Short mmCIF file of C-alpha atoms and ligand atoms in Angstrom, two decimals:
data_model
loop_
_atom_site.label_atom_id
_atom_site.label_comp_id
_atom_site.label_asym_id
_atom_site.label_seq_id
_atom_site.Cartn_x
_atom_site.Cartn_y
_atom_site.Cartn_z
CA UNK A 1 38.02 -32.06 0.65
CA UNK A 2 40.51 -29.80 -0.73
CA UNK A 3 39.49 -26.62 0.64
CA UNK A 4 39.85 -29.05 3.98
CA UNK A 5 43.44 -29.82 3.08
CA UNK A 6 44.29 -26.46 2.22
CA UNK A 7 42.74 -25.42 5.61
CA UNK A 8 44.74 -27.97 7.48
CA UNK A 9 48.13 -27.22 5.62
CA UNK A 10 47.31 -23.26 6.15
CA UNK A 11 47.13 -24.53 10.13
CA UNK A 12 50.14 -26.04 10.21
CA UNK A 13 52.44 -22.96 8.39
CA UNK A 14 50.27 -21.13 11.25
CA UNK A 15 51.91 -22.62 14.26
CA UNK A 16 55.40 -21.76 11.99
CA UNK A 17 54.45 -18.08 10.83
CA UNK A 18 52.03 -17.11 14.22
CA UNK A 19 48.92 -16.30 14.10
CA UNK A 20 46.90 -14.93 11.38
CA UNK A 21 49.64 -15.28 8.73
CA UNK A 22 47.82 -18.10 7.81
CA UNK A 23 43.84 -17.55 7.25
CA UNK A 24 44.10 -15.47 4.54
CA UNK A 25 43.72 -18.41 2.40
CA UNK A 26 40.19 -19.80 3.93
CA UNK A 27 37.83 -19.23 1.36
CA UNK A 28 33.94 -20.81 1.75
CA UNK A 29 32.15 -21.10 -1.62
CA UNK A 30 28.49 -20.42 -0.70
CA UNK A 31 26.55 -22.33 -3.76
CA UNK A 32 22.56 -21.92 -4.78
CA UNK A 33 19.78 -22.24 -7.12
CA UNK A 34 18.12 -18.79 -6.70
CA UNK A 35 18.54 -15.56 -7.53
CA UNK A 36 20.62 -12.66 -5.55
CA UNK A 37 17.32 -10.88 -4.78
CA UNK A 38 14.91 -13.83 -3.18
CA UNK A 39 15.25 -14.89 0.94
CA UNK A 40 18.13 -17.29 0.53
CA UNK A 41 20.22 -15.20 -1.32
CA UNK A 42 19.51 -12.02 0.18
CA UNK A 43 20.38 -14.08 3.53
CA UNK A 44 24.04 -15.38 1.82
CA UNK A 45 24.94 -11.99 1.22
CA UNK A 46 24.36 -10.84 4.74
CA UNK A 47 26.30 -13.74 5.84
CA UNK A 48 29.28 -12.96 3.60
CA UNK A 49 29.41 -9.76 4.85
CA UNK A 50 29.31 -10.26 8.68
CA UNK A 51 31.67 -13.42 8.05
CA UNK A 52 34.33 -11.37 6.69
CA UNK A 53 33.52 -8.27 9.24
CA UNK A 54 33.77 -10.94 12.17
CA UNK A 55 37.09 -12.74 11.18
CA UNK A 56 38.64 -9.42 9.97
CA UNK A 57 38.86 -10.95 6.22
CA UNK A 58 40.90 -13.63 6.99
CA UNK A 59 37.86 -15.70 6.06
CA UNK A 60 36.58 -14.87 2.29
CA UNK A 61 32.98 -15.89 1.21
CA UNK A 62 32.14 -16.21 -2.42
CA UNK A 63 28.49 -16.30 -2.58
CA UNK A 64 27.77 -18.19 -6.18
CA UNK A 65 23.40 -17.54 -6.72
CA UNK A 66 21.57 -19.12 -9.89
CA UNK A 67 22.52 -22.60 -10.34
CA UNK A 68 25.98 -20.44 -11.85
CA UNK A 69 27.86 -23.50 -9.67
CA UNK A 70 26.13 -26.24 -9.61
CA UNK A 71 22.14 -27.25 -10.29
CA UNK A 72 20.51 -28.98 -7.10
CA UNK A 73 21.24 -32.67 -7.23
CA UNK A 74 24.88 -31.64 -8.28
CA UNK A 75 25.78 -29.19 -5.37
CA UNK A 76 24.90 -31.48 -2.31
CA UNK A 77 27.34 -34.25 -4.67
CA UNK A 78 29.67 -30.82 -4.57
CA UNK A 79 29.47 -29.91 -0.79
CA UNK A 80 30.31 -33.74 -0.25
CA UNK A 81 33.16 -34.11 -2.17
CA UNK A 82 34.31 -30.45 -1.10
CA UNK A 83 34.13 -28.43 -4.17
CA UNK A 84 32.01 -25.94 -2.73
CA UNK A 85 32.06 -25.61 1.47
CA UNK A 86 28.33 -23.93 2.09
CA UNK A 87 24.96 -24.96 0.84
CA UNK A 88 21.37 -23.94 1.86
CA UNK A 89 18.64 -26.60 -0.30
CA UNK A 90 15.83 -26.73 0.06
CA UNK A 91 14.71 -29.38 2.48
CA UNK A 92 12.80 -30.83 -0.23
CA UNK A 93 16.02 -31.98 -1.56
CA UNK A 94 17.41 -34.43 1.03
CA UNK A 95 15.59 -37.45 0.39
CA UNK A 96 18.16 -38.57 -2.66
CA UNK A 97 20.88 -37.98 -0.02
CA UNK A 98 19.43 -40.55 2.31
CA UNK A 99 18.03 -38.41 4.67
CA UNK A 100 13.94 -38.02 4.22
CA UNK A 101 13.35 -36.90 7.25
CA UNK A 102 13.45 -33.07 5.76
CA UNK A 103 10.35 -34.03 3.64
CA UNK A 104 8.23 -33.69 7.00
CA UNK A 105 8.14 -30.05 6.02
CA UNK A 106 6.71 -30.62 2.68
CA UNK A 107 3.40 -32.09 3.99
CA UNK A 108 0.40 -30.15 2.75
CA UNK A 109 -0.94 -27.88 5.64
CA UNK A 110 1.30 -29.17 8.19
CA UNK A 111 2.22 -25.77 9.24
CA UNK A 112 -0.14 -22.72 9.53
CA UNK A 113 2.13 -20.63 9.42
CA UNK A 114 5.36 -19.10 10.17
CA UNK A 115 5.10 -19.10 14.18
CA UNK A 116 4.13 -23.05 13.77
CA UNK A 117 7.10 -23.59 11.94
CA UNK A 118 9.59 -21.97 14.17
CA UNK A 119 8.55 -23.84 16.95
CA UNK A 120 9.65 -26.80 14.92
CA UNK A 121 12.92 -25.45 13.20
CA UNK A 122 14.06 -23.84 16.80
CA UNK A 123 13.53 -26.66 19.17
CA UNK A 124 14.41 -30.04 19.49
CA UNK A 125 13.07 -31.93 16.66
CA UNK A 126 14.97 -29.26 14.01
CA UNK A 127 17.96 -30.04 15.70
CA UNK A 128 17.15 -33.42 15.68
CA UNK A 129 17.47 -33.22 12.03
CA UNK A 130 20.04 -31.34 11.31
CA UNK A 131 21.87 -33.97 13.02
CA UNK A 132 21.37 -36.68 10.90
CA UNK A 133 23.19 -35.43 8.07
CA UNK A 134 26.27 -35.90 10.09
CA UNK A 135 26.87 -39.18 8.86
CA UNK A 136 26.63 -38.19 5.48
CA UNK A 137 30.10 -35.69 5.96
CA UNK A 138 27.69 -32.52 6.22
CA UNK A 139 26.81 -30.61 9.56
CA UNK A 140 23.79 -28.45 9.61
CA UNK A 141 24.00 -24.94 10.42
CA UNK A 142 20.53 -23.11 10.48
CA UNK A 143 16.90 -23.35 9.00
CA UNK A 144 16.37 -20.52 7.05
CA UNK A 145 12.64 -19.70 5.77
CA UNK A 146 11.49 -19.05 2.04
CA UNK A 147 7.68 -19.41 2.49
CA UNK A 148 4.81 -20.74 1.41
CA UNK A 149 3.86 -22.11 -1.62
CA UNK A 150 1.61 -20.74 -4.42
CA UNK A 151 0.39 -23.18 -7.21
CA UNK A 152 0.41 -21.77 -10.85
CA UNK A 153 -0.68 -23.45 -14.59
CA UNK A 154 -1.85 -22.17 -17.78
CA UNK A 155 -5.70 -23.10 -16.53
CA UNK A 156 -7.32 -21.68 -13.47
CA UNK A 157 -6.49 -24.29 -10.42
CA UNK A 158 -9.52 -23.41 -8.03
CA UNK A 159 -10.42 -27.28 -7.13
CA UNK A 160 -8.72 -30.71 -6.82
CA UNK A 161 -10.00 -31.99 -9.81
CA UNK A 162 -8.58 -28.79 -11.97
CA UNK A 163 -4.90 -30.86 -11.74
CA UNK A 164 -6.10 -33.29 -13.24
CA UNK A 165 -3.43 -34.79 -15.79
CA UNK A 166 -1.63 -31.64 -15.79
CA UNK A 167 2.42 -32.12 -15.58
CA UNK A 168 3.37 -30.83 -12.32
CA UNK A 169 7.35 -29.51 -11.77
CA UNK A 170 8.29 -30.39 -8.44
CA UNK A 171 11.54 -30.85 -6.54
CA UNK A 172 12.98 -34.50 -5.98
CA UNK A 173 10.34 -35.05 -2.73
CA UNK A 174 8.46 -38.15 -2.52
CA UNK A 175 6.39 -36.10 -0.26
CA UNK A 176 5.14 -33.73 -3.24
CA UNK A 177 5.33 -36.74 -5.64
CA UNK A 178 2.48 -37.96 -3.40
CA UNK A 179 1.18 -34.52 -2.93
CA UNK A 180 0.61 -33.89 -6.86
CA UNK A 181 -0.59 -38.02 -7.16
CA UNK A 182 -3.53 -36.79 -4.86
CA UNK A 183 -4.11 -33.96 -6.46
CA UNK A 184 -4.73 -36.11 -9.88
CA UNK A 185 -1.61 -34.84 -11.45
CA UNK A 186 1.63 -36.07 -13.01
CA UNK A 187 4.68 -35.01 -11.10
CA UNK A 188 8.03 -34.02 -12.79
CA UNK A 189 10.88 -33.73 -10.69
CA UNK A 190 12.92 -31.11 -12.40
CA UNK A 191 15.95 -28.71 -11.38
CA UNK A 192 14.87 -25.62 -10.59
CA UNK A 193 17.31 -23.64 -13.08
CA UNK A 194 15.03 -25.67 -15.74
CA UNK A 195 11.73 -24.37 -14.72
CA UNK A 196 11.52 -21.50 -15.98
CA UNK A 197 12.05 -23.33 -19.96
CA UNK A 198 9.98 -26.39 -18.52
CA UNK A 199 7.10 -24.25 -17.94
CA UNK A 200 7.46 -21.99 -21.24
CA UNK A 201 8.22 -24.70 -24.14
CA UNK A 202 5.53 -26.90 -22.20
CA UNK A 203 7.26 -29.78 -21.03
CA UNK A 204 5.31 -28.97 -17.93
CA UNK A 205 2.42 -27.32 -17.52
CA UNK A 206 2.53 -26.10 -14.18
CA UNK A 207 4.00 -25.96 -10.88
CA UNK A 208 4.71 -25.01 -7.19
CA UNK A 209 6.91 -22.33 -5.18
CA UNK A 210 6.76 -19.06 -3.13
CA UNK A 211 5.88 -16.19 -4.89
CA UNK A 212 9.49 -14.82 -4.57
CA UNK A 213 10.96 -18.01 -6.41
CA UNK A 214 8.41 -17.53 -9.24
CA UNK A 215 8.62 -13.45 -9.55
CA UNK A 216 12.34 -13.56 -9.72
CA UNK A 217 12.62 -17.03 -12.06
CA UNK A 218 10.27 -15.13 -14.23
CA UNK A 219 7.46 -17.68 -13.76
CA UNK A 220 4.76 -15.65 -13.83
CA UNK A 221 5.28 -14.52 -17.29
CA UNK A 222 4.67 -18.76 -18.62
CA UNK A 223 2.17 -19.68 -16.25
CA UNK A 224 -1.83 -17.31 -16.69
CA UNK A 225 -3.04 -18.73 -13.56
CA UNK A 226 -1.89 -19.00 -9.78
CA UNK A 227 -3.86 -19.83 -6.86
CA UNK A 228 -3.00 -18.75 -3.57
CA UNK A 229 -3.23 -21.78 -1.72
CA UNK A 230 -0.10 -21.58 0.79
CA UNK A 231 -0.55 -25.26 1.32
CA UNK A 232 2.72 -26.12 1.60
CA UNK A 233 5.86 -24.57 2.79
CA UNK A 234 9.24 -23.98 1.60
CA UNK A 235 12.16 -23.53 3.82
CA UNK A 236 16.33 -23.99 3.61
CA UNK A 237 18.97 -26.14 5.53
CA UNK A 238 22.10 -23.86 5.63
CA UNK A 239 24.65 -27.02 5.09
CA UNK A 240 28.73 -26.93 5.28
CA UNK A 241 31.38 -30.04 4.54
CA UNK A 242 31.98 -31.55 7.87
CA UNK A 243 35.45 -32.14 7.35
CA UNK A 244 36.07 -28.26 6.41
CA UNK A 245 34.15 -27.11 9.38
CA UNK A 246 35.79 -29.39 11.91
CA UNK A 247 38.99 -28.09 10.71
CA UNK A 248 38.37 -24.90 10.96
CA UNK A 249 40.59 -23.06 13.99
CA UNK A 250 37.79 -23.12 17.48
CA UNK A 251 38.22 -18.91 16.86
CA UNK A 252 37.47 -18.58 13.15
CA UNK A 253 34.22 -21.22 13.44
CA UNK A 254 33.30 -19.22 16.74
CA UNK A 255 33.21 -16.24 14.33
CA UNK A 256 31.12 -17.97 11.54
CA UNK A 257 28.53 -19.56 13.89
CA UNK A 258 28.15 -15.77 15.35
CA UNK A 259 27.95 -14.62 11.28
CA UNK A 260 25.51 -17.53 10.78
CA UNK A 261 23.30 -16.61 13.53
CA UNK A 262 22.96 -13.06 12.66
CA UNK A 263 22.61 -14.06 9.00
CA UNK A 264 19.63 -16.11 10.07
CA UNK A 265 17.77 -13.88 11.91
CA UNK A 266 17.82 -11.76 9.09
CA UNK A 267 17.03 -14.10 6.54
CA UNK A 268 13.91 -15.00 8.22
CA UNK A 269 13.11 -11.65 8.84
CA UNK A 270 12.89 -10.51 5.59
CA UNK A 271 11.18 -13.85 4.01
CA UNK A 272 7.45 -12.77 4.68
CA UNK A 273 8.28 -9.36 3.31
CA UNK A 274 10.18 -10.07 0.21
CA UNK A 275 7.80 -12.83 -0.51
CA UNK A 276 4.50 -10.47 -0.59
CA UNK A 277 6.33 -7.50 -2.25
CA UNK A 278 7.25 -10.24 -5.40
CA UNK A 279 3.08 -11.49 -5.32
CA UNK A 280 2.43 -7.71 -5.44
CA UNK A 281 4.73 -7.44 -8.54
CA UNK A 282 3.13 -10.06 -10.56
CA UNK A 283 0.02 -8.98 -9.74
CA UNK A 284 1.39 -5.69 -11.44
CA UNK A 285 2.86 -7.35 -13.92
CA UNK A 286 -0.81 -8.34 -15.21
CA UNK A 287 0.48 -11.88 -17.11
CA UNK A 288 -1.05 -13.64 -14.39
CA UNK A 289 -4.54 -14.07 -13.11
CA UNK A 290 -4.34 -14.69 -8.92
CA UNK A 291 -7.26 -16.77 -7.40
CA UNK A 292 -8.02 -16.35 -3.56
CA UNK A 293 -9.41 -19.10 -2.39
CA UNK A 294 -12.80 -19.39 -1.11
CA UNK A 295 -13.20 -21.49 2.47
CA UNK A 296 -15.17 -24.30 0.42
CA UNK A 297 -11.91 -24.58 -2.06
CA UNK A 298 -10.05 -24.78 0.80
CA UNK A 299 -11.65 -27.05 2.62
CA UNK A 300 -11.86 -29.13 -0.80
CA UNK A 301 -7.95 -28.93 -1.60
CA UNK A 302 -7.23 -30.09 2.26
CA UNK A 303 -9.70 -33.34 1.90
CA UNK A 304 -7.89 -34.24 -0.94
CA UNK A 305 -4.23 -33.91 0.25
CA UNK A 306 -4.84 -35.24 3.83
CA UNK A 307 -4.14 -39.10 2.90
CA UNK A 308 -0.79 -37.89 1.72
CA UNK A 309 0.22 -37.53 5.78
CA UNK A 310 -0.72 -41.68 6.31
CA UNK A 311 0.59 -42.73 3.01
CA UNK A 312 3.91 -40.65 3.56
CA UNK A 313 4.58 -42.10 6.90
CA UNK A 314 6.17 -44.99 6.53
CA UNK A 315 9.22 -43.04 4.70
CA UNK A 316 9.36 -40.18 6.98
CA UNK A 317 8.51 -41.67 10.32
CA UNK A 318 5.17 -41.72 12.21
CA UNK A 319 6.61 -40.54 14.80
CA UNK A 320 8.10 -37.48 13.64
CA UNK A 321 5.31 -36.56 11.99
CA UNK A 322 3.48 -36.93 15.31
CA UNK A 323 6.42 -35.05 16.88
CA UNK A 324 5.93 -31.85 14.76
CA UNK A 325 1.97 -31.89 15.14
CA UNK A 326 3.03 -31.97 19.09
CA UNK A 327 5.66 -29.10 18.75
CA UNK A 328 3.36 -26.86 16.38
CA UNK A 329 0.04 -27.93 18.54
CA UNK A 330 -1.43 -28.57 15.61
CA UNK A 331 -2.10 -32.41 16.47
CA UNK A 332 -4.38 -32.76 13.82
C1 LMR B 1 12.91 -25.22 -6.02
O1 LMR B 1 13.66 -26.05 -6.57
O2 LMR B 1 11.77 -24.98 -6.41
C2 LMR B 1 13.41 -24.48 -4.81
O3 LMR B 1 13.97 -25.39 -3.94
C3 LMR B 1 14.46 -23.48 -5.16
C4 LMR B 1 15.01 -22.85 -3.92
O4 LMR B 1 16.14 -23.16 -3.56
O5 LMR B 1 14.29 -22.04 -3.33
#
């Protein structure tokens, strides 16, 4: 809210001074969980830079990585409230906001994947989405991609019934709550910036994430065993304050969307990559032991975690769930 006012007062000494006296002052926080060297915040970086290039500096982004801001349940509070303008959660994390519909994405195998998900995140249903976080003062920019998940413990997780009663981190999803409650687990809904200490003192014993999360958390040094399962993915909502957007002049925003854009097709360029350069440096590392998964184990984990589609769609909505199986083909 006050970066909105300041943006509004700077637009009214405007019309006094002329143009571009005034913009100097429009800074956008950019707040998140991970580090500088991971998908999302190699993907805020390249969106500072081309916002600044494309509005000649007038605009300033300070990109804030690491939880050094705000931990997750805090910074959506923060974007609201408009201590920080720019946000990209994970869209795991919009169920406490009111919004659920984001926890379509965290359904095990929904996607097989990347193509399937971009028909999703690029058409009609994404947008869809986004959308509904309008009423809650925040407009939705882009999907950017992390990747798929990897499941890691201190004991080898090859079958369903290797979870169970282990204490499973996962982010504040009833989706995955329901996904580790199949499994035979118990789930822990932790912030990510405690995971890494979770995992290592033992308040948990185990958890989920793409392998570029867990390389550059430092995971993989607290957790002997991973399996490469991929059964669930992991993506972003780039998010800004409504209010600051809207007020925005038509030229700057014009400028930002074209930053945000570019930043996006980068992002999710480089996802894929940077996530299977961080699996190959764990596996260098050595601390961890990395299970393929046979098709039978496969085949085992997907029996188990189907039921979590019917049980979850009361909450999310049958008929987006039905939606995305129709965008991705998948119809299963
Ligand atoms: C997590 O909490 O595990 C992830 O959402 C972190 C992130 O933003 O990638």
């Amino acid at each position: 809210m006050k970066r909105f006012v300041s943006a509004g007062l700077a637009a009214v000494i405007a019309i006094g001074l002329g143009a571009g006296a005034w913009a100097q002052d429009i800074t956008i926080k950019f707040s998140h969980v991970v580090a500088p060297d991971t998908p999302k915040g190699k993907g805020a970086e390249k969106f500072k830079e081309l916002a600044e290039q494309y509005t000649e500096g007038k605009v300033k982004v300070e990109v804030y990585p690491n939880s050094q801001l705000y931990k997750d349940k805090e910074e959506l509070e923060a974007l609201q409230l408009g201590a920080v303008q720019m946000l990209a959660p994970s869209l795991a994390k919009f169920g406490p906001l009111g919004v659920p519909d984001f926890e379509v994405f965290d359904l095990p195998y929904i996607f097989d994947g990347y193509d399937q998900l971009r028909m999703v995140t690029d058409g009609d249903v994404g947008k869809a989405m986004l959308a509904k976080l309008e009423d809650k003062g925040i407009r939705g920019l882009a999907y950017w991609d992390n990747g798929f998940k990897i499941m890691s413990a201190n004991s080898p997780l090859m079958v369903p019934d290797d979870f169970l009663g282990l204490k499973m981190r996962i982010q504040s999803s009833k989706v995955l709550e329901a996904e580790m409650n199949a499994l035979g687990a118990v789930p822990q809904v932790m912030a990510f910036s405690e995971v890494y200490q979770g995992l290592q003192t033992g308040v948990v014993d185990g958890t989920e994430n793409p392998p570029s999360n867990m390389y550059t958390q430092k995971m993989h040094e607290v957790q002997k065993h991973a399996t490469l399962s991929n059964h669930g993915y992991l993506g972003y909502a780039v998010i800004v304050n409504k209010e600051f957007w809207d007020g925005l002049p038509e030229d700057v925003r014009g400028n930002l969307e074209k930053a945000m854009a570019e930043a996006t097709v980068f992002a999710n360029g480089i996802a894929q990559e940077e996530n299977e350069k961080a699996l190959q440096a764990m596996m260098d590392a050595g601390t961890t032991e990395f299970h393929e998964m046979t098709d039978e184990e496969k085949a085992a984990w997907k029996e188990a975690l189907a039921p979590v589609h019917e049980e979850m769609a009361d909450r999310i909505g049958a008929e987006l769930i039905e939606q995305i199986k129709a965008a991705t083909g998948s119809g299963a």
